[in-house]
Amino acid sequence: MRQVGITLLRAGYRFVCPTPETQRRVNARPGNEWAGNLVDIFGWSRPFRRDVLPAPLFEQAMAAGMLVADSGAWRSCFRFSTLGHNSFFHSSFPTEAADAVFFGPDSYRFAAVLTAFLRDVPPTARAVDIGCGTGLGAILIAQHDPTTETVMVDINEAALRLARVNAELAGVDGILARQSDLLSDVSGAVDLIVSNPPYLPDPRRRLYRNGGGRLGEGLSLAIVRTAMERLAPGGTLLLYTGTAIIGGDNPFLQEVASLLRNADFVWKAIELDPDVFGEELEDGPLSVAERIAVICLTVTRRR
């Protein structure tokens, strides 16, 4: 798979991954039924005829197990998205499988927040990306400071497989990868924890999407609790997550305030986007919310 990524990048490949709704709408336009180029195949996840893909690249993708036959055509099982000078393999559209690996607009926002954060903090001895998905957080940390012992963990083995490939493409294949539920399989104190977890309630319990809890906040709260247990003195949690806003209040941050009250931590939250995934408000648990906001929460243990 790494060689496929190298070949695509050498061909000038670029693709910014949109939201699922945008991808669905664009693919539904007349004339977009079939892929006509590399971006259509590996970005928009459109079916393609054999002659659209150059023979050497077709053979590379077949050897990597990336292609499946589909009613006389072919499809890629993976998308390939670019972010700055980095590139990331993730699951093809639509992401229906229970172990699908997601990448999209939240990834771009998370990258911007983490990059700005890393510019303003001293060198970090040990960092962990919880629920790493494509490995984005861990890769950015390792690129910022190669001396940092960087670990990426995910409960989803499919995510770890892609994260390893993405780390190799980024030139930071020294990152440690562990299958772990939060930090259950990672020992010791940590100086920096970063996470961009799922934050929506999902009846189908897809790993990339299901945040658990009543409103999708369960996993984010579990990460805060884990950070309280495992952060070293002076260590910080940077959590990028979404939160339901109900009657002008933020129930997730109210829970965070309760957890951290009288504890040896300082914290702050910044609202990055006031309104995402509006379609989730139509029915289900989030029908009680007036909007879903994206926030960056930082929690630091006092020295």
mmCIF file of N, CA and C in Angstrom, residues 138-265:
data_model
loop_
_atom_site.group_PDB
_atom_site.id
_atom_site.type_symbol
_atom_site.label_atom_id
_atom_site.label_comp_id
_atom_site.label_asym_id
_atom_site.label_seq_id
_atom_site.Cartn_x
_atom_site.Cartn_y
_atom_site.Cartn_z
ATOM 1 N N ALA A 138 -0.352 11.446 15.943
ATOM 2 C CA ALA A 138 0.977 10.907 16.243
ATOM 3 C C ALA A 138 1.986 11.344 15.186
ATOM 4 N N ILE A 139 1.596 11.348 13.935
ATOM 5 C CA ILE A 139 2.500 11.739 12.852
ATOM 6 C C ILE A 139 2.917 13.197 13.004
ATOM 7 N N LEU A 140 1.978 14.079 13.295
ATOM 8 C CA LEU A 140 2.313 15.495 13.460
ATOM 9 C C LEU A 140 3.243 15.707 14.643
ATOM 10 N N ILE A 141 3.028 14.976 15.727
ATOM 11 C CA ILE A 141 3.900 15.098 16.896
ATOM 12 C C ILE A 141 5.312 14.631 16.558
ATOM 13 N N ALA A 142 5.428 13.485 15.905
ATOM 14 C CA ALA A 142 6.737 12.940 15.557
ATOM 15 C C ALA A 142 7.467 13.834 14.558
ATOM 16 N N GLN A 143 6.743 14.433 13.640
ATOM 17 C CA GLN A 143 7.380 15.343 12.696
ATOM 18 C C GLN A 143 7.832 16.619 13.379
ATOM 19 N N HIS A 144 7.064 17.085 14.363
ATOM 20 C CA HIS A 144 7.436 18.306 15.081
ATOM 21 C C HIS A 144 8.699 18.101 15.897
ATOM 22 N N ASP A 145 8.805 16.940 16.560
ATOM 23 C CA ASP A 145 9.973 16.662 17.399
ATOM 24 C C ASP A 145 10.297 15.176 17.331
ATOM 25 N N PRO A 146 11.251 14.795 16.482
ATOM 26 C CA PRO A 146 11.584 13.376 16.332
ATOM 27 C C PRO A 146 12.119 12.727 17.597
ATOM 28 N N THR A 147 12.539 13.533 18.594
ATOM 29 C CA THR A 147 13.056 12.948 19.838
ATOM 30 C C THR A 147 11.942 12.508 20.784
ATOM 31 N N THR A 148 10.722 12.926 20.520
ATOM 32 C CA THR A 148 9.597 12.525 21.368
ATOM 33 C C THR A 148 9.297 11.040 21.182
ATOM 34 N N GLU A 149 9.154 10.321 22.280
ATOM 35 C CA GLU A 149 8.675 8.935 22.199
ATOM 36 C C GLU A 149 7.173 8.995 21.936
ATOM 37 N N THR A 150 6.791 8.688 20.720
ATOM 38 C CA THR A 150 5.401 8.857 20.291
ATOM 39 C C THR A 150 4.740 7.498 20.127
ATOM 40 N N VAL A 151 3.555 7.370 20.724
ATOM 41 C CA VAL A 151 2.797 6.125 20.683
ATOM 42 C C VAL A 151 1.412 6.426 20.110
ATOM 43 N N MET A 152 0.956 5.590 19.201
ATOM 44 C CA MET A 152 -0.428 5.730 18.716
ATOM 45 C C MET A 152 -1.188 4.469 19.087
ATOM 46 N N VAL A 153 -2.356 4.672 19.677
ATOM 47 C CA VAL A 153 -3.156 3.543 20.127
ATOM 48 C C VAL A 153 -4.558 3.649 19.551
ATOM 49 N N ASP A 154 -5.147 2.484 19.302
ATOM 50 C CA ASP A 154 -6.529 2.425 18.835
ATOM 51 C C ASP A 154 -7.066 1.048 19.178
ATOM 52 N N ILE A 155 -8.349 0.976 19.465
ATOM 53 C CA ILE A 155 -8.987 -0.311 19.719
ATOM 54 C C ILE A 155 -9.216 -1.064 18.413
ATOM 55 N N ASN A 156 -9.127 -0.337 17.293
ATOM 56 C CA ASN A 156 -9.441 -0.855 15.962
ATOM 57 C C ASN A 156 -8.147 -1.261 15.251
ATOM 58 N N GLU A 157 -7.934 -2.554 15.077
ATOM 59 C CA GLU A 157 -6.713 -3.032 14.411
ATOM 60 C C GLU A 157 -6.641 -2.550 12.966
ATOM 61 N N ALA A 158 -7.795 -2.411 12.301
ATOM 62 C CA ALA A 158 -7.789 -1.904 10.924
ATOM 63 C C ALA A 158 -7.216 -0.496 10.867
ATOM 64 N N ALA A 159 -7.528 0.315 11.884
ATOM 65 C CA ALA A 159 -6.974 1.665 11.940
ATOM 66 C C ALA A 159 -5.467 1.627 12.125
ATOM 67 N N LEU A 160 -4.991 0.756 12.993
ATOM 68 C CA LEU A 160 -3.552 0.677 13.241
ATOM 69 C C LEU A 160 -2.792 0.246 11.990
ATOM 70 N N ARG A 161 -3.375 -0.661 11.212
ATOM 71 C CA ARG A 161 -2.705 -1.083 9.974
ATOM 72 C C ARG A 161 -2.512 0.104 9.041
ATOM 73 N N LEU A 162 -3.550 0.906 8.869
ATOM 74 C CA LEU A 162 -3.423 2.072 7.997
ATOM 75 C C LEU A 162 -2.525 3.127 8.620
ATOM 76 N N ALA A 163 -2.597 3.310 9.938
ATOM 77 C CA ALA A 163 -1.755 4.310 10.601
ATOM 78 C C ALA A 163 -0.273 3.992 10.410
ATOM 79 N N ARG A 164 0.074 2.713 10.456
ATOM 80 C CA ARG A 164 1.475 2.324 10.232
ATOM 81 C C ARG A 164 1.920 2.696 8.817
ATOM 82 N N VAL A 165 1.060 2.423 7.827
ATOM 83 C CA VAL A 165 1.392 2.777 6.443
ATOM 84 C C VAL A 165 1.533 4.288 6.311
ATOM 85 N N ASN A 166 0.604 5.040 6.900
ATOM 86 C CA ASN A 166 0.644 6.500 6.806
ATOM 87 C C ASN A 166 1.886 7.069 7.473
ATOM 88 N N ALA A 167 2.308 6.459 8.581
ATOM 89 C CA ALA A 167 3.526 6.903 9.252
ATOM 90 C C ALA A 167 4.744 6.659 8.368
ATOM 91 N N GLU A 168 4.772 5.521 7.682
ATOM 92 C CA GLU A 168 5.877 5.238 6.764
ATOM 93 C C GLU A 168 5.912 6.267 5.632
ATOM 94 N N LEU A 169 4.744 6.595 5.079
ATOM 95 C CA LEU A 169 4.687 7.599 4.016
ATOM 96 C C LEU A 169 5.172 8.956 4.508
ATOM 97 N N ALA A 170 4.931 9.246 5.795
ATOM 98 C CA ALA A 170 5.341 10.530 6.375
ATOM 99 C C ALA A 170 6.805 10.540 6.804
ATOM 100 N N GLY A 171 7.464 9.391 6.726
ATOM 101 C CA GLY A 171 8.866 9.322 7.109
ATOM 102 C C GLY A 171 9.103 9.271 8.600
ATOM 103 N N VAL A 172 8.072 8.840 9.355
ATOM 104 C CA VAL A 172 8.204 8.763 10.823
ATOM 105 C C VAL A 172 7.785 7.369 11.292
ATOM 106 N N ASP A 173 8.368 6.349 10.669
ATOM 107 C CA ASP A 173 7.954 4.990 10.985
ATOM 108 C C ASP A 173 8.511 4.486 12.305
ATOM 109 N N GLY A 174 9.168 5.360 13.098
ATOM 110 C CA GLY A 174 9.604 4.976 14.441
ATOM 111 C C GLY A 174 8.503 5.092 15.480
ATOM 112 N N ILE A 175 7.323 5.559 15.097
ATOM 113 C CA ILE A 175 6.192 5.658 16.018
ATOM 114 C C ILE A 175 5.789 4.259 16.476
ATOM 115 N N LEU A 176 5.516 4.116 17.777
ATOM 116 C CA LEU A 176 5.037 2.847 18.315
ATOM 117 C C LEU A 176 3.529 2.756 18.110
ATOM 118 N N ALA A 177 3.044 1.591 17.710
ATOM 119 C CA ALA A 177 1.612 1.378 17.482
ATOM 120 C C ALA A 177 1.133 0.240 18.373
ATOM 121 N N ARG A 178 0.075 0.504 19.150
ATOM 122 C CA ARG A 178 -0.458 -0.509 20.059
ATOM 123 C C ARG A 178 -1.972 -0.593 19.933
ATOM 124 N N GLN A 179 -2.488 -1.815 19.899
ATOM 125 C CA GLN A 179 -3.930 -1.980 20.004
ATOM 126 C C GLN A 179 -4.279 -1.882 21.476
ATOM 127 N N SER A 180 -5.094 -0.897 21.836
ATOM 128 C CA SER A 180 -5.350 -0.625 23.245
ATOM 129 C C SER A 180 -6.668 0.108 23.397
ATOM 130 N N ASP A 181 -7.396 -0.241 24.441
ATOM 131 C CA ASP A 181 -8.594 0.495 24.840
ATOM 132 C C ASP A 181 -8.131 1.633 25.730
ATOM 133 N N LEU A 182 -8.157 2.847 25.193
ATOM 134 C CA LEU A 182 -7.547 4.001 25.857
ATOM 135 C C LEU A 182 -6.084 3.670 26.149
ATOM 136 N N LEU A 183 -5.638 3.764 27.403
ATOM 137 C CA LEU A 183 -4.235 3.487 27.725
ATOM 138 C C LEU A 183 -4.078 2.187 28.511
ATOM 139 N N SER A 184 -5.030 1.267 28.349
ATOM 140 C CA SER A 184 -4.991 0.032 29.130
ATOM 141 C C SER A 184 -3.749 -0.806 28.831
ATOM 142 N N ASP A 185 -3.206 -0.706 27.614
ATOM 143 C CA ASP A 185 -2.023 -1.481 27.245
ATOM 144 C C ASP A 185 -0.787 -0.605 27.065
ATOM 145 N N VAL A 186 -0.806 0.579 27.655
ATOM 146 C CA VAL A 186 0.346 1.482 27.648
ATOM 147 C C VAL A 186 0.679 1.804 29.096
ATOM 148 N N SER A 187 1.892 1.540 29.511
ATOM 149 C CA SER A 187 2.268 1.744 30.908
ATOM 150 C C SER A 187 2.953 3.096 31.092
ATOM 151 N N GLY A 188 2.967 3.563 32.347
ATOM 152 C CA GLY A 188 3.732 4.748 32.709
ATOM 153 C C GLY A 188 3.008 6.057 32.496
ATOM 154 N N ALA A 189 3.662 7.113 32.970
ATOM 155 C CA ALA A 189 3.115 8.466 32.845
ATOM 156 C C ALA A 189 3.370 9.008 31.439
ATOM 157 N N VAL A 190 2.549 9.978 31.049
ATOM 158 C CA VAL A 190 2.606 10.556 29.707
ATOM 159 C C VAL A 190 2.652 12.072 29.827
ATOM 160 N N ASP A 191 3.485 12.693 28.988
ATOM 161 C CA ASP A 191 3.615 14.157 29.016
ATOM 162 C C ASP A 191 2.581 14.856 28.147
ATOM 163 N N LEU A 192 2.162 14.192 27.080
ATOM 164 C CA LEU A 192 1.163 14.779 26.185
ATOM 165 C C LEU A 192 0.237 13.685 25.687
ATOM 166 N N ILE A 193 -1.048 13.907 25.862
ATOM 167 C CA ILE A 193 -2.079 13.035 25.296
ATOM 168 C C ILE A 193 -2.883 13.873 24.312
ATOM 169 N N VAL A 194 -3.039 13.379 23.093
ATOM 170 C CA VAL A 194 -3.895 14.049 22.117
ATOM 171 C C VAL A 194 -4.950 13.051 21.652
ATOM 172 N N SER A 195 -6.101 13.580 21.273
ATOM 173 C CA SER A 195 -7.164 12.688 20.807
ATOM 174 C C SER A 195 -8.192 13.459 20.008
ATOM 175 N N ASN A 196 -8.668 12.823 18.950
ATOM 176 C CA ASN A 196 -9.782 13.307 18.138
ATOM 177 C C ASN A 196 -10.774 12.158 18.051
ATOM 178 N N PRO A 197 -11.537 11.912 19.127
ATOM 179 C CA PRO A 197 -12.390 10.718 19.191
ATOM 180 C C PRO A 197 -13.723 10.924 18.479
ATOM 181 N N PRO A 198 -14.440 9.832 18.204
ATOM 182 C CA PRO A 198 -15.823 9.966 17.732
ATOM 183 C C PRO A 198 -16.672 10.620 18.811
ATOM 184 N N TYR A 199 -17.650 11.418 18.392
ATOM 185 C CA TYR A 199 -18.430 12.159 19.384
ATOM 186 C C TYR A 199 -19.925 12.177 19.066
ATOM 187 N N LEU A 200 -20.381 11.237 18.247
ATOM 188 C CA LEU A 200 -21.802 11.151 17.931
ATOM 189 C C LEU A 200 -22.371 9.842 18.466
ATOM 190 N N PRO A 201 -23.623 9.825 18.894
ATOM 191 C CA PRO A 201 -24.259 8.544 19.221
ATOM 192 C C PRO A 201 -24.560 7.792 17.935
ATOM 193 N N ASP A 202 -24.178 6.530 17.871
ATOM 194 C CA ASP A 202 -24.367 5.749 16.649
ATOM 195 C C ASP A 202 -25.006 4.416 16.997
ATOM 196 N N PRO A 203 -26.276 4.222 16.650
ATOM 197 C CA PRO A 203 -26.939 2.948 16.980
ATOM 198 C C PRO A 203 -26.219 1.735 16.397
ATOM 199 N N ARG A 204 -25.489 1.912 15.296
ATOM 200 C CA ARG A 204 -24.775 0.800 14.671
ATOM 201 C C ARG A 204 -23.405 0.556 15.321
ATOM 202 N N ARG A 205 -23.028 1.424 16.233
ATOM 203 C CA ARG A 205 -21.793 1.262 17.019
ATOM 204 C C ARG A 205 -20.545 1.102 16.151
ATOM 205 N N ARG A 206 -20.496 1.848 15.054
ATOM 206 C CA ARG A 206 -19.275 1.865 14.252
ATOM 207 C C ARG A 206 -18.182 2.568 15.057
ATOM 208 N N LEU A 207 -17.005 1.961 15.089
ATOM 209 C CA LEU A 207 -15.957 2.428 15.981
ATOM 210 C C LEU A 207 -15.546 3.866 15.698
ATOM 211 N N TYR A 208 -15.507 4.258 14.429
ATOM 212 C CA TYR A 208 -15.037 5.604 14.096
ATOM 213 C C TYR A 208 -16.064 6.680 14.439
ATOM 214 N N ARG A 209 -17.313 6.263 14.669
ATOM 215 C CA ARG A 209 -18.402 7.234 14.793
ATOM 216 C C ARG A 209 -19.048 7.258 16.179
ATOM 217 N N ASN A 210 -19.046 6.143 16.868
ATOM 218 C CA ASN A 210 -19.818 6.013 18.103
ATOM 219 C C ASN A 210 -19.059 6.574 19.305
ATOM 220 N N GLY A 211 -19.536 7.699 19.824
ATOM 221 C CA GLY A 211 -18.911 8.299 21.001
ATOM 222 C C GLY A 211 -19.422 7.738 22.310
ATOM 223 N N GLY A 212 -20.518 7.004 22.273
ATOM 224 C CA GLY A 212 -21.070 6.435 23.500
ATOM 225 C C GLY A 212 -21.709 7.503 24.382
ATOM 226 N N GLY A 213 -22.263 7.058 25.498
ATOM 227 C CA GLY A 213 -22.971 7.989 26.365
ATOM 228 C C GLY A 213 -24.314 8.383 25.774
ATOM 229 N N ARG A 214 -25.013 9.268 26.451
ATOM 230 C CA ARG A 214 -26.351 9.650 26.002
ATOM 231 C C ARG A 214 -26.313 10.481 24.727
ATOM 232 N N LEU A 215 -25.331 11.374 24.624
ATOM 233 C CA LEU A 215 -25.281 12.315 23.508
ATOM 234 C C LEU A 215 -23.997 12.190 22.696
ATOM 235 N N GLY A 216 -23.269 11.098 22.870
ATOM 236 C CA GLY A 216 -22.008 10.919 22.154
ATOM 237 C C GLY A 216 -20.796 11.383 22.931
ATOM 238 N N GLU A 217 -20.993 11.758 24.187
ATOM 239 C CA GLU A 217 -19.913 12.331 24.994
ATOM 240 C C GLU A 217 -19.133 11.306 25.801
ATOM 241 N N GLY A 218 -19.581 10.042 25.799
ATOM 242 C CA GLY A 218 -19.012 9.050 26.706
ATOM 243 C C GLY A 218 -17.526 8.828 26.539
ATOM 244 N N LEU A 219 -17.064 8.660 25.305
ATOM 245 C CA LEU A 219 -15.649 8.387 25.081
ATOM 246 C C LEU A 219 -14.796 9.600 25.422
ATOM 247 N N SER A 220 -15.271 10.787 25.088
ATOM 248 C CA SER A 220 -14.506 11.993 25.415
ATOM 249 C C SER A 220 -14.329 12.140 26.924
ATOM 250 N N LEU A 221 -15.362 11.856 27.687
ATOM 251 C CA LEU A 221 -15.242 11.913 29.148
ATOM 252 C C LEU A 221 -14.285 10.844 29.661
ATOM 253 N N ALA A 222 -14.316 9.667 29.042
ATOM 254 C CA ALA A 222 -13.396 8.605 29.456
ATOM 255 C C ALA A 222 -11.949 9.015 29.195
ATOM 256 N N ILE A 223 -11.709 9.740 28.121
ATOM 257 C CA ILE A 223 -10.356 10.214 27.819
ATOM 258 C C ILE A 223 -9.911 11.241 28.851
ATOM 259 N N VAL A 224 -10.817 12.119 29.264
ATOM 260 C CA VAL A 224 -10.477 13.086 30.324
ATOM 261 C C VAL A 224 -10.109 12.359 31.616
ATOM 262 N N ARG A 225 -10.894 11.355 31.973
ATOM 263 C CA ARG A 225 -10.595 10.595 33.193
ATOM 264 C C ARG A 225 -9.239 9.888 33.076
ATOM 265 N N THR A 226 -8.967 9.318 31.920
ATOM 266 C CA THR A 226 -7.682 8.646 31.708
ATOM 267 C C THR A 226 -6.526 9.631 31.843
ATOM 268 N N ALA A 227 -6.691 10.814 31.263
ATOM 269 C CA ALA A 227 -5.644 11.836 31.360
ATOM 270 C C ALA A 227 -5.403 12.236 32.812
ATOM 271 N N MET A 228 -6.461 12.321 33.596
ATOM 272 C CA MET A 228 -6.304 12.680 35.004
ATOM 273 C C MET A 228 -5.461 11.643 35.746
ATOM 274 N N GLU A 229 -5.560 10.399 35.324
ATOM 275 C CA GLU A 229 -4.801 9.329 35.971
ATOM 276 C C GLU A 229 -3.363 9.241 35.476
ATOM 277 N N ARG A 230 -3.130 9.591 34.196
ATOM 278 C CA ARG A 230 -1.848 9.223 33.579
ATOM 279 C C ARG A 230 -0.943 10.390 33.195
ATOM 280 N N LEU A 231 -1.437 11.609 33.231
ATOM 281 C CA LEU A 231 -0.573 12.725 32.868
ATOM 282 C C LEU A 231 0.519 12.928 33.907
ATOM 283 N N ALA A 232 1.736 13.151 33.440
ATOM 284 C CA ALA A 232 2.849 13.498 34.325
ATOM 285 C C ALA A 232 2.673 14.940 34.805
ATOM 286 N N PRO A 233 3.344 15.344 35.876
ATOM 287 C CA PRO A 233 3.294 16.750 36.300
ATOM 288 C C PRO A 233 3.693 17.672 35.145
ATOM 289 N N GLY A 234 2.878 18.668 34.887
ATOM 290 C CA GLY A 234 3.094 19.568 33.767
ATOM 291 C C GLY A 234 2.574 19.035 32.447
ATOM 292 N N GLY A 235 2.075 17.788 32.441
ATOM 293 C CA GLY A 235 1.572 17.175 31.213
ATOM 294 C C GLY A 235 0.210 17.708 30.821
ATOM 295 N N THR A 236 -0.112 17.596 29.526
ATOM 296 C CA THR A 236 -1.347 18.176 28.990
ATOM 297 C C THR A 236 -2.113 17.172 28.134
ATOM 298 N N LEU A 237 -3.424 17.216 28.253
ATOM 299 C CA LEU A 237 -4.343 16.562 27.321
ATOM 300 C C LEU A 237 -4.851 17.609 26.351
ATOM 301 N N LEU A 238 -4.746 17.326 25.051
ATOM 302 C CA LEU A 238 -5.399 18.146 24.028
ATOM 303 C C LEU A 238 -6.468 17.273 23.385
ATOM 304 N N LEU A 239 -7.711 17.629 23.632
ATOM 305 C CA LEU A 239 -8.855 16.846 23.159
ATOM 306 C C LEU A 239 -9.660 17.679 22.171
ATOM 307 N N TYR A 240 -9.746 17.190 20.939
ATOM 308 C CA TYR A 240 -10.601 17.800 19.916
ATOM 309 C C TYR A 240 -11.862 16.955 19.860
ATOM 310 N N THR A 241 -13.007 17.558 20.142
ATOM 311 C CA THR A 241 -14.236 16.769 20.172
ATOM 312 C C THR A 241 -15.438 17.632 19.833
ATOM 313 N N GLY A 242 -16.563 16.971 19.621
ATOM 314 C CA GLY A 242 -17.816 17.667 19.378
ATOM 315 C C GLY A 242 -18.735 17.524 20.579
ATOM 316 N N THR A 243 -19.551 18.531 20.820
ATOM 317 C CA THR A 243 -20.428 18.521 21.988
ATOM 318 C C THR A 243 -21.813 19.044 21.623
ATOM 319 N N ALA A 244 -22.828 18.412 22.175
ATOM 320 C CA ALA A 244 -24.207 18.872 21.978
ATOM 321 C C ALA A 244 -24.453 20.112 22.823
ATOM 322 N N ILE A 245 -25.087 21.100 22.231
ATOM 323 C CA ILE A 245 -25.482 22.311 22.950
ATOM 324 C C ILE A 245 -26.998 22.263 23.134
ATOM 325 N N ILE A 246 -27.426 22.332 24.381
ATOM 326 C CA ILE A 246 -28.851 22.211 24.714
ATOM 327 C C ILE A 246 -29.263 23.417 25.553
ATOM 328 N N GLY A 247 -30.200 24.204 25.056
ATOM 329 C CA GLY A 247 -30.655 25.375 25.788
ATOM 330 C C GLY A 247 -29.537 26.351 26.098
ATOM 331 N N GLY A 248 -28.569 26.425 25.216
ATOM 332 C CA GLY A 248 -27.440 27.319 25.419
ATOM 333 C C GLY A 248 -26.347 26.757 26.306
ATOM 334 N N ASP A 249 -26.573 25.601 26.899
ATOM 335 C CA ASP A 249 -25.593 24.992 27.795
ATOM 336 C C ASP A 249 -24.817 23.885 27.090
ATOM 337 N N ASN A 250 -23.635 23.596 27.626
ATOM 338 C CA ASN A 250 -22.788 22.540 27.091
ATOM 339 C C ASN A 250 -22.666 21.434 28.140
ATOM 340 N N PRO A 251 -23.495 20.379 28.053
ATOM 341 C CA PRO A 251 -23.478 19.325 29.082
ATOM 342 C C PRO A 251 -22.120 18.651 29.227
ATOM 343 N N PHE A 252 -21.374 18.508 28.133
ATOM 344 C CA PHE A 252 -20.063 17.876 28.223
ATOM 345 C C PHE A 252 -19.117 18.692 29.092
ATOM 346 N N LEU A 253 -19.063 20.003 28.866
ATOM 347 C CA LEU A 253 -18.160 20.832 29.659
ATOM 348 C C LEU A 253 -18.626 20.940 31.108
ATOM 349 N N GLN A 254 -19.927 20.835 31.339
ATOM 350 C CA GLN A 254 -20.401 20.794 32.716
ATOM 351 C C GLN A 254 -19.872 19.551 33.427
ATOM 352 N N GLU A 255 -19.852 18.423 32.717
ATOM 353 C CA GLU A 255 -19.291 17.187 33.277
ATOM 354 C C GLU A 255 -17.790 17.336 33.521
ATOM 355 N N VAL A 256 -17.093 17.951 32.579
ATOM 356 C CA VAL A 256 -15.655 18.165 32.730
ATOM 357 C C VAL A 256 -15.377 19.023 33.956
ATOM 358 N N ALA A 257 -16.145 20.090 34.114
ATOM 359 C CA ALA A 257 -15.949 20.961 35.271
ATOM 360 C C ALA A 257 -16.157 20.202 36.570
ATOM 361 N N SER A 258 -17.147 19.309 36.578
ATOM 362 C CA SER A 258 -17.404 18.509 37.778
ATOM 363 C C SER A 258 -16.247 17.552 38.051
ATOM 364 N N LEU A 259 -15.714 16.917 36.998
ATOM 365 C CA LEU A 259 -14.598 15.996 37.167
ATOM 366 C C LEU A 259 -13.363 16.696 37.721
ATOM 367 N N LEU A 260 -13.093 17.899 37.230
ATOM 368 C CA LEU A 260 -11.847 18.581 37.550
ATOM 369 C C LEU A 260 -11.956 19.503 38.758
ATOM 370 N N ARG A 261 -13.145 19.632 39.294
ATOM 371 C CA ARG A 261 -13.327 20.492 40.467
ATOM 372 C C ARG A 261 -12.483 19.965 41.626
ATOM 373 N N ASN A 262 -11.713 20.840 42.222
ATOM 374 C CA ASN A 262 -10.851 20.519 43.367
ATOM 375 C C ASN A 262 -9.702 19.569 43.002
ATOM 376 N N ALA A 263 -9.521 19.289 41.711
ATOM 377 C CA ALA A 263 -8.402 18.446 41.275
ATOM 378 C C ALA A 263 -7.207 19.331 40.933
ATOM 379 N N ASP A 264 -6.042 18.700 40.807
ATOM 380 C CA ASP A 264 -4.800 19.437 40.608
ATOM 381 C C ASP A 264 -4.543 19.696 39.118
ATOM 382 N N PHE A 265 -5.534 20.290 38.455
ATOM 383 C CA PHE A 265 -5.445 20.547 37.023
ATOM 384 C C PHE A 265 -5.957 21.940 36.700
#
